[in-house]
PDB file of C-alpha atoms in Angstrom:
ATOM      1  CA  MET A   1      -9.059  19.478  -7.241  1.00 98.00           C
ATOM      2  CA  LYS A   2      -5.974  17.652  -8.469  1.00 98.00           C
ATOM      3  CA  ILE A   3      -5.401  13.984  -7.622  1.00 98.00           C
ATOM      4  CA  THR A   4      -2.030  12.262  -8.091  1.00 98.00           C
ATOM      5  CA  PHE A   5      -1.446   8.519  -7.876  1.00 98.00           C
ATOM      6  CA  TYR A   6       1.693   7.534  -5.924  1.00 98.00           C
ATOM      7  CA  GLY A   7       1.230   3.783  -6.317  1.00 98.00           C
ATOM      8  CA  HIS A   8      -0.718   1.102  -4.444  1.00 98.00           C
ATOM      9  CA  ALA A   9      -3.265   3.069  -2.338  1.00 98.00           C
ATOM     10  CA  SER A  10      -1.214   6.247  -1.993  1.00 98.00           C
ATOM     11  CA  LEU A  11      -2.636   9.482  -3.299  1.00 98.00           C
ATOM     12  CA  GLY A  12      -1.850  13.166  -3.348  1.00 98.00           C
ATOM     13  CA  ILE A  13      -4.799  15.550  -3.355  1.00 98.00           C
ATOM     14  CA  GLN A  14      -4.422  19.268  -3.960  1.00 98.00           C
ATOM     15  CA  ILE A  15      -7.369  21.516  -3.158  1.00 98.00           C
ATOM     16  CA  GLU A  16      -6.442  25.110  -3.966  1.00 97.00           C
ATOM     17  CA  ASP A  17      -3.270  25.675  -1.897  1.00 97.00           C
ATOM     18  CA  ILE A  18      -3.822  22.753   0.516  1.00 98.00           C
ATOM     19  CA  ASN A  19      -1.948  19.479  -0.010  1.00 98.00           C
ATOM     20  CA  ILE A  20      -3.234  16.158   1.308  1.00 98.00           C
ATOM     21  CA  ILE A  21      -1.543  12.756   1.177  1.00 98.00           C
ATOM     22  CA  VAL A  22      -3.571   9.584   1.618  1.00 99.00           C
ATOM     23  CA  ASP A  23      -2.090   6.304   2.911  1.00 98.00           C
ATOM     24  CA  PRO A  24       1.569   6.947   2.041  1.00 98.00           C
ATOM     25  CA  PHE A  25       3.259   3.662   1.203  1.00 98.00           C
ATOM     26  CA  ILE A  26       5.977   4.805  -1.180  1.00 98.00           C
ATOM     27  CA  THR A  27       9.505   3.997   0.032  1.00 98.00           C
ATOM     28  CA  GLY A  28       8.534   0.334   0.443  1.00 98.00           C
ATOM     29  CA  ASN A  29       7.012   0.059  -3.010  1.00 98.00           C
ATOM     30  CA  PRO A  30       9.639  -0.648  -5.699  1.00 97.00           C
ATOM     31  CA  LYS A  31       7.141   0.358  -8.376  1.00 97.00           C
ATOM     32  CA  ALA A  32       7.128   3.884  -6.889  1.00 98.00           C
ATOM     33  CA  SER A  33      10.916   4.331  -6.843  1.00 97.00           C
ATOM     34  CA  ASP A  34      10.671   7.542  -8.896  1.00 97.00           C
ATOM     35  CA  ILE A  35       8.644   9.231  -6.138  1.00 98.00           C
ATOM     36  CA  ASP A  36      10.797  10.991  -3.526  1.00 98.00           C
ATOM     37  CA  ILE A  37       8.793  11.499  -0.328  1.00 98.00           C
ATOM     38  CA  ASN A  38      11.128  14.357   0.615  1.00 98.00           C
ATOM     39  CA  ASN A  39       9.693  16.344  -2.285  1.00 97.00           C
ATOM     40  CA  LEU A  40       6.060  15.797  -1.345  1.00 98.00           C
ATOM     41  CA  LYS A  41       4.080  18.644   0.158  1.00 98.00           C
ATOM     42  CA  ALA A  42       1.642  17.762   2.914  1.00 98.00           C
ATOM     43  CA  ASP A  43      -0.643  19.819   5.117  1.00 98.00           C
ATOM     44  CA  TYR A  44      -2.719  16.758   6.018  1.00 99.00           C
ATOM     45  CA  ILE A  45      -2.198  12.992   5.923  1.00 99.00           C
ATOM     46  CA  LEU A  46      -5.356  10.884   5.750  1.00 99.00           C
ATOM     47  CA  VAL A  47      -4.971   7.283   6.899  1.00 99.00           C
ATOM     48  CA  THR A  48      -7.661   4.670   6.231  1.00 98.00           C
ATOM     49  CA  HIS A  49      -6.215   1.933   8.450  1.00 98.00           C
ATOM     50  CA  ALA A  50      -3.026   0.776  10.160  1.00 98.00           C
ATOM     51  CA  HIS A  51      -1.603  -1.865   7.816  1.00 98.00           C
ATOM     52  CA  GLN A  52       1.996  -1.240   6.823  1.00 98.00           C
ATOM     53  CA  ASP A  53       1.159  -0.846   3.145  1.00 98.00           C
ATOM     54  CA  HIS A  54      -0.847   2.241   4.104  1.00 98.00           C
ATOM     55  CA  ILE A  55       1.189   3.857   6.888  1.00 98.00           C
ATOM     56  CA  LEU A  56       4.837   3.155   6.082  1.00 98.00           C
ATOM     57  CA  ASP A  57       5.792   6.771   5.319  1.00 98.00           C
ATOM     58  CA  VAL A  58       3.327   8.578   7.590  1.00 98.00           C
ATOM     59  CA  GLU A  59       5.828   9.299  10.343  1.00 98.00           C
ATOM     60  CA  ALA A  60       8.616  10.530   8.054  1.00 98.00           C
ATOM     61  CA  ILE A  61       6.340  12.826   6.037  1.00 98.00           C
ATOM     62  CA  ALA A  62       4.556  14.190   9.118  1.00 98.00           C
ATOM     63  CA  LYS A  63       7.835  14.928  10.908  1.00 98.00           C
ATOM     64  CA  ARG A  64       9.239  16.775   7.907  1.00 98.00           C
ATOM     65  CA  THR A  65       6.129  18.741   6.963  1.00 98.00           C
ATOM     66  CA  GLY A  66       4.250  19.128  10.243  1.00 98.00           C
ATOM     67  CA  ALA A  67       1.172  17.664   8.529  1.00 98.00           C
ATOM     68  CA  LYS A  68      -1.892  16.896  10.628  1.00 98.00           C
ATOM     69  CA  ILE A  69      -2.763  13.182  10.621  1.00 99.00           C
ATOM     70  CA  VAL A  70      -6.469  12.458  10.182  1.00 98.00           C
ATOM     71  CA  SER A  71      -7.671   8.945  10.953  1.00 98.00           C
ATOM     72  CA  ASN A  72      -9.511   6.878  13.522  1.00 98.00           C
ATOM     73  CA  PHE A  73      -8.903   7.481  17.229  1.00 98.00           C
ATOM     74  CA  GLU A  74      -6.445   4.616  17.686  1.00 98.00           C
ATOM     75  CA  ILE A  75      -4.231   5.549  14.743  1.00 98.00           C
ATOM     76  CA  VAL A  76      -4.151   9.230  15.660  1.00 98.00           C
ATOM     77  CA  SER A  77      -3.345   8.358  19.281  1.00 98.00           C
ATOM     78  CA  HIS A  78      -0.466   6.180  18.050  1.00 98.00           C
ATOM     79  CA  TYR A  79       1.115   9.109  16.232  1.00 98.00           C
ATOM     80  CA  GLU A  80       0.327  11.702  18.883  1.00 98.00           C
ATOM     81  CA  LYS A  81       2.456   9.633  21.285  1.00 98.00           C
ATOM     82  CA  MET A  82       5.334  10.346  18.872  1.00 97.00           C
ATOM     83  CA  GLY A  83       4.678  14.062  19.232  1.00 98.00           C
ATOM     84  CA  LEU A  84       2.929  14.375  15.866  1.00 98.00           C
ATOM     85  CA  ASP A  85      -0.203  16.434  15.265  1.00 98.00           C
ATOM     86  CA  GLY A  86      -3.464  14.614  14.694  1.00 98.00           C
ATOM     87  CA  HIS A  87      -7.216  14.891  14.366  1.00 98.00           C
ATOM     88  CA  PRO A  88      -9.115  11.760  15.507  1.00 98.00           C
ATOM     89  CA  MET A  89     -12.366  10.686  13.853  1.00 98.00           C
ATOM     90  CA  ASN A  90     -14.702   7.731  13.916  1.00 98.00           C
ATOM     91  CA  HIS A  91     -17.370   6.190  11.712  1.00 97.00           C
ATOM     92  CA  GLY A  92     -20.240   8.458  10.740  1.00 96.00           C
ATOM     93  CA  GLY A  93     -18.508  11.575  12.018  1.00 98.00           C
ATOM     94  CA  GLN A  94     -17.498  14.551   9.911  1.00 98.00           C
ATOM     95  CA  TRP A  95     -15.408  17.656  10.427  1.00 98.00           C
ATOM     96  CA  LYS A  96     -14.958  20.876   8.501  1.00 98.00           C
ATOM     97  CA  PHE A  97     -11.283  21.513   7.693  1.00 98.00           C
ATOM     98  CA  ASP A  98      -9.870  24.499   5.818  1.00 97.00           C
ATOM     99  CA  PHE A  99      -9.989  22.565   2.521  1.00 98.00           C
ATOM    100  CA  GLY A 100     -13.529  21.205   2.978  1.00 98.00           C
ATOM    101  CA  THR A 101     -15.572  18.708   4.966  1.00 98.00           C
ATOM    102  CA  VAL A 102     -14.330  15.180   5.658  1.00 98.00           C
ATOM    103  CA  LYS A 103     -16.637  12.331   6.643  1.00 98.00           C
ATOM    104  CA  TYR A 104     -15.223   9.069   7.969  1.00 98.00           C
ATOM    105  CA  VAL A 105     -17.239   6.148   6.598  1.00 98.00           C
ATOM    106  CA  ASN A 106     -17.355   2.401   6.979  1.00 97.00           C
ATOM    107  CA  ALA A 107     -14.935  -0.049   5.364  1.00 98.00           C
ATOM    108  CA  ILE A 108     -14.986  -3.833   5.754  1.00 98.00           C
ATOM    109  CA  HIS A 109     -11.396  -4.936   6.306  1.00 98.00           C
ATOM    110  CA  THR A 110      -8.952  -5.435   9.210  1.00 98.00           C
ATOM    111  CA  SER A 111      -6.553  -2.971  10.824  1.00 98.00           C
ATOM    112  CA  SER A 112      -3.415  -3.588  12.849  1.00 98.00           C
ATOM    113  CA  PHE A 113      -0.013  -1.944  13.056  1.00 98.00           C
ATOM    114  CA  PRO A 114       3.048  -3.846  11.786  1.00 97.00           C
ATOM    115  CA  ASP A 115       3.844  -4.967  15.360  1.00 97.00           C
ATOM    116  CA  GLY A 116       0.393  -6.546  15.623  1.00 97.00           C
ATOM    117  CA  SER A 117      -1.107  -3.918  17.931  1.00 97.00           C
ATOM    118  CA  TYR A 118      -4.674  -2.786  17.423  1.00 98.00           C
ATOM    119  CA  GLY A 119      -5.202  -0.178  14.721  1.00 98.00           C
ATOM    120  CA  GLY A 120      -8.855   0.604  15.294  1.00 98.00           C
ATOM    121  CA  GLN A 121     -11.593  -0.035  12.769  1.00 97.00           C
ATOM    122  CA  PRO A 122     -10.738   0.644   9.105  1.00 98.00           C
ATOM    123  CA  GLY A 123     -12.577   3.348   7.227  1.00 98.00           C
ATOM    124  CA  GLY A 124     -12.879   5.434   4.115  1.00 98.00           C
ATOM    125  CA  PHE A 125     -13.203   9.159   3.548  1.00 98.00           C
ATOM    126  CA  ILE A 126     -15.614  11.427   1.733  1.00 98.00           C
ATOM    127  CA  ILE A 127     -14.051  14.784   0.973  1.00 98.00           C
ATOM    128  CA  LYS A 128     -16.393  17.603   0.002  1.00 98.00           C
ATOM    129  CA  SER A 129     -14.666  20.799  -1.116  1.00 97.00           C
ATOM    130  CA  LYS A 130     -16.342  23.931  -2.439  1.00 93.00           C
ATOM    131  CA  ASN A 131     -16.739  22.505  -5.922  1.00 93.00           C
ATOM    132  CA  LYS A 132     -16.052  18.757  -5.897  1.00 98.00           C
ATOM    133  CA  THR A 133     -16.877  15.694  -3.817  1.00 98.00           C
ATOM    134  CA  ILE A 134     -14.846  12.475  -3.840  1.00 98.00           C
ATOM    135  CA  TYR A 135     -15.057   9.150  -2.041  1.00 98.00           C
ATOM    136  CA  ILE A 136     -11.888   7.306  -1.030  1.00 98.00           C
ATOM    137  CA  ALA A 137     -13.028   3.810  -0.127  1.00 98.00           C
ATOM    138  CA  GLY A 138      -9.839   2.543   1.518  1.00 98.00           C
ATOM    139  CA  ASP A 139      -9.354  -1.209   1.695  1.00 98.00           C
ATOM    140  CA  THR A 140     -12.838  -2.649   1.723  1.00 98.00           C
ATOM    141  CA  ALA A 141     -15.186  -5.329   0.538  1.00 98.00           C
ATOM    142  CA  LEU A 142     -18.299  -4.394  -1.361  1.00 98.00           C
ATOM    143  CA  THR A 143     -20.835  -3.225   1.206  1.00 97.00           C
ATOM    144  CA  TYR A 144     -24.450  -2.086   1.169  1.00 96.00           C
ATOM    145  CA  ASP A 145     -23.302   0.921   3.219  1.00 96.00           C
ATOM    146  CA  MET A 146     -22.128   2.413  -0.079  1.00 98.00           C
ATOM    147  CA  LYS A 147     -25.796   2.917  -0.965  1.00 97.00           C
ATOM    148  CA  LEU A 148     -26.080   5.315   1.968  1.00 97.00           C
ATOM    149  CA  ILE A 149     -23.340   7.549   0.567  1.00 98.00           C
ATOM    150  CA  ARG A 150     -25.371   8.434  -2.500  1.00 96.00           C
ATOM    151  CA  LYS A 151     -28.247   9.612  -0.283  1.00 95.00           C
ATOM    152  CA  SER A 152     -26.112  12.439   1.090  1.00 95.00           C
ATOM    153  CA  PHE A 153     -23.453  13.068  -1.564  1.00 97.00           C
ATOM    154  CA  ASN A 154     -23.325  13.527  -5.313  1.00 97.00           C
ATOM    155  CA  LEU A 155     -19.887  12.158  -6.096  1.00 98.00           C
ATOM    156  CA  ASP A 156     -17.645  13.544  -8.811  1.00 98.00           C
ATOM    157  CA  LEU A 157     -15.216  10.640  -8.350  1.00 98.00           C
ATOM    158  CA  ALA A 158     -15.086   7.373  -6.419  1.00 98.00           C
ATOM    159  CA  ILE A 159     -11.658   5.892  -5.668  1.00 98.00           C
ATOM    160  CA  LEU A 160     -12.090   2.144  -5.245  1.00 98.00           C
ATOM    161  CA  PRO A 161      -9.756  -0.807  -4.605  1.00 98.00           C
ATOM    162  CA  ILE A 162      -9.827  -3.250  -7.520  1.00 98.00           C
ATOM    163  CA  GLY A 163      -7.039  -5.756  -6.840  1.00 98.00           C
ATOM    164  CA  ASP A 164      -9.218  -8.502  -5.327  1.00 98.00           C
ATOM    165  CA  ASN A 165      -7.946 -11.057  -2.759  1.00 98.00           C
ATOM    166  CA  PHE A 166      -7.541  -8.508   0.090  1.00 98.00           C
ATOM    167  CA  THR A 167     -10.291  -6.136  -1.093  1.00 98.00           C
ATOM    168  CA  MET A 168     -13.080  -6.146  -3.625  1.00 98.00           C
ATOM    169  CA  GLY A 169     -12.107  -6.801  -7.214  1.00 98.00           C
ATOM    170  CA  ILE A 170     -13.287  -5.461 -10.547  1.00 98.00           C
ATOM    171  CA  ASP A 171     -16.712  -7.115 -10.537  1.00 97.00           C
ATOM    172  CA  ASP A 172     -17.559  -5.829  -7.063  1.00 98.00           C
ATOM    173  CA  ALA A 173     -16.132  -2.398  -7.858  1.00 98.00           C
ATOM    174  CA  LEU A 174     -18.529  -2.218 -10.791  1.00 97.00           C
ATOM    175  CA  ILE A 175     -21.422  -3.030  -8.453  1.00 97.00           C
ATOM    176  CA  ALA A 176     -20.088  -0.424  -6.013  1.00 98.00           C
ATOM    177  CA  SER A 177     -20.188   2.230  -8.729  1.00 98.00           C
ATOM    178  CA  ASN A 178     -23.884   1.433  -9.168  1.00 97.00           C
ATOM    179  CA  PHE A 179     -24.510   1.582  -5.421  1.00 98.00           C
ATOM    180  CA  LEU A 180     -22.771   4.974  -5.328  1.00 98.00           C
ATOM    181  CA  LYS A 181     -24.443   6.206  -8.525  1.00 97.00           C
ATOM    182  CA  CYS A 182     -20.993   7.338  -9.667  1.00 97.00           C
ATOM    183  CA  ASP A 183     -19.795   6.537 -13.190  1.00 96.00           C
ATOM    184  CA  ASN A 184     -16.364   8.119 -12.729  1.00 97.00           C
ATOM    185  CA  ILE A 185     -14.060   5.635 -10.984  1.00 98.00           C
ATOM    186  CA  LEU A 186     -10.356   5.745 -10.149  1.00 98.00           C
ATOM    187  CA  GLY A 187      -9.004   2.294  -9.423  1.00 98.00           C
ATOM    188  CA  TYR A 188      -6.253   1.682  -6.879  1.00 98.00           C
ATOM    189  CA  HIS A 189      -4.777  -1.044  -4.644  1.00 98.00           C
ATOM    190  CA  TYR A 190      -3.767  -3.285  -7.554  1.00 98.00           C
ATOM    191  CA  ASP A 191      -0.601  -4.660  -9.238  1.00 97.00           C
ATOM    192  CA  THR A 192       1.731  -3.846  -6.318  1.00 98.00           C
ATOM    193  CA  PHE A 193       2.471  -7.521  -5.707  1.00 96.00           C
ATOM    194  CA  GLY A 194       1.363 -10.917  -6.945  1.00 95.00           C
ATOM    195  CA  TYR A 195      -1.839 -11.370  -4.987  1.00 97.00           C
ATOM    196  CA  ILE A 196      -3.411  -8.240  -6.479  1.00 98.00           C
ATOM    197  CA  GLU A 197      -2.210  -8.233 -10.079  1.00 98.00           C
ATOM    198  CA  ILE A 198      -5.018  -7.620 -12.568  1.00 97.00           C
ATOM    199  CA  ASP A 199      -5.645  -7.575 -16.303  1.00 97.00           C
ATOM    200  CA  LYS A 200      -6.057  -3.837 -16.806  1.00 97.00           C
ATOM    201  CA  VAL A 201      -7.438  -4.134 -20.343  1.00 97.00           C
ATOM    202  CA  LYS A 202     -10.201  -6.494 -19.257  1.00 97.00           C
ATOM    203  CA  ALA A 203     -10.909  -4.366 -16.190  1.00 97.00           C
ATOM    204  CA  LYS A 204     -11.465  -1.213 -18.230  1.00 96.00           C
ATOM    205  CA  ALA A 205     -13.515  -3.131 -20.794  1.00 96.00           C
ATOM    206  CA  LYS A 206     -15.951  -4.303 -18.096  1.00 95.00           C
ATOM    207  CA  PHE A 207     -16.600  -0.709 -17.081  1.00 96.00           C
ATOM    208  CA  ASP A 208     -16.850   0.385 -20.697  1.00 94.00           C
ATOM    209  CA  THR A 209     -19.657  -2.092 -21.346  1.00 92.00           C
ATOM    210  CA  GLU A 210     -21.763  -0.277 -18.742  1.00 91.00           C
ATOM    211  CA  LEU A 211     -20.781   3.160 -20.058  1.00 88.00           C
ATOM    212  CA  LYS A 212     -18.670   3.889 -17.003  1.00 94.00           C
ATOM    213  CA  SER A 213     -15.135   5.260 -16.839  1.00 94.00           C
ATOM    214  CA  LEU A 214     -12.421   3.336 -14.985  1.00 97.00           C
ATOM    215  CA  LYS A 215      -9.259   5.408 -14.736  1.00 98.00           C
ATOM    216  CA  LEU A 216      -5.991   3.557 -14.088  1.00 98.00           C
ATOM    217  CA  LEU A 217      -3.209   6.079 -13.610  1.00 98.00           C
ATOM    218  CA  LYS A 218       0.500   5.513 -13.968  1.00 98.00           C
ATOM    219  CA  ILE A 219       2.482   6.178 -10.797  1.00 98.00           C
ATOM    220  CA  GLY A 220       3.096   9.925 -10.640  1.00 98.00           C
ATOM    221  CA  GLU A 221       0.234  10.677 -13.052  1.00 98.00           C
ATOM    222  CA  SER A 222      -2.529  13.116 -12.108  1.00 98.00           C
ATOM    223  CA  ILE A 223      -6.106  13.953 -12.995  1.00 98.00           C
ATOM    224  CA  GLU A 224      -8.021  17.155 -12.327  1.00 97.00           C
ATOM    225  CA  LEU A 225     -11.665  17.461 -11.443  1.00 97.00           C
TER     226      LEU A 225
END
C-alpha cells in the first residue's frame, strides 16, 4: 500500500493496481500548486464530509476518471444527481470493494456543502486490504469511539488530524494513538491556513517522548506500508 500526501486532508492511496483519492482539496490550496489533478489516477474517491476543503475537486476528478464516490448517503446522493457514480455508506457499515474492505466510522465534526445544504454526518474510514489496515480519521475531535476500533482492527497506520482549532490537535492525537493502540501515525489537516498552523518540531518531539512515530509528509511525498 502506497500513501501520498496531496496537502491539507487530501491523500492518494494505491493498493496494487487500484487508485483511491481521499478528500481532494487541491486546486484551492496554494500550498499544493505543484499537484495537477488532471494527472491523478482515481478508481475511487473517498469523502469524509461535505466541507469545501474536502470536496472541492471531487466533481472534476470523478468526471474525468469515472471514479466511484464513496461517502455517506447524503454526499453520494448529491453527486449521483450530477450523473456521477457513487456508493453510499453510513456509520458502522462496511463493504467489500475490489481493493479491500471499507468501514465507515464515527467522526465528531460538522458537515455541510459550500451552499449551506446538509452534508450528512461526518465520518472516517478504515481500509483493510489483503496485507495492511489503515484508519483515516477525517475531521474529528478525540472520541472514545476510537477505542472500539482497536477491538476489531490491528492498525498498521492511523491518519489523524493534528491542526487543532477545527479538529483535535497534537495532544489529543497522541491520546488517540493510545486509544487505537497504533504507534505509527501520519498527521494531516495542518498548516494549510492560519488557524491550523503548528510547530512541527515540537509536534514530532511529543510523539518521540512516548516512542511513537509521527510522520509529517511534504506535499507530493509518499510512504509505503
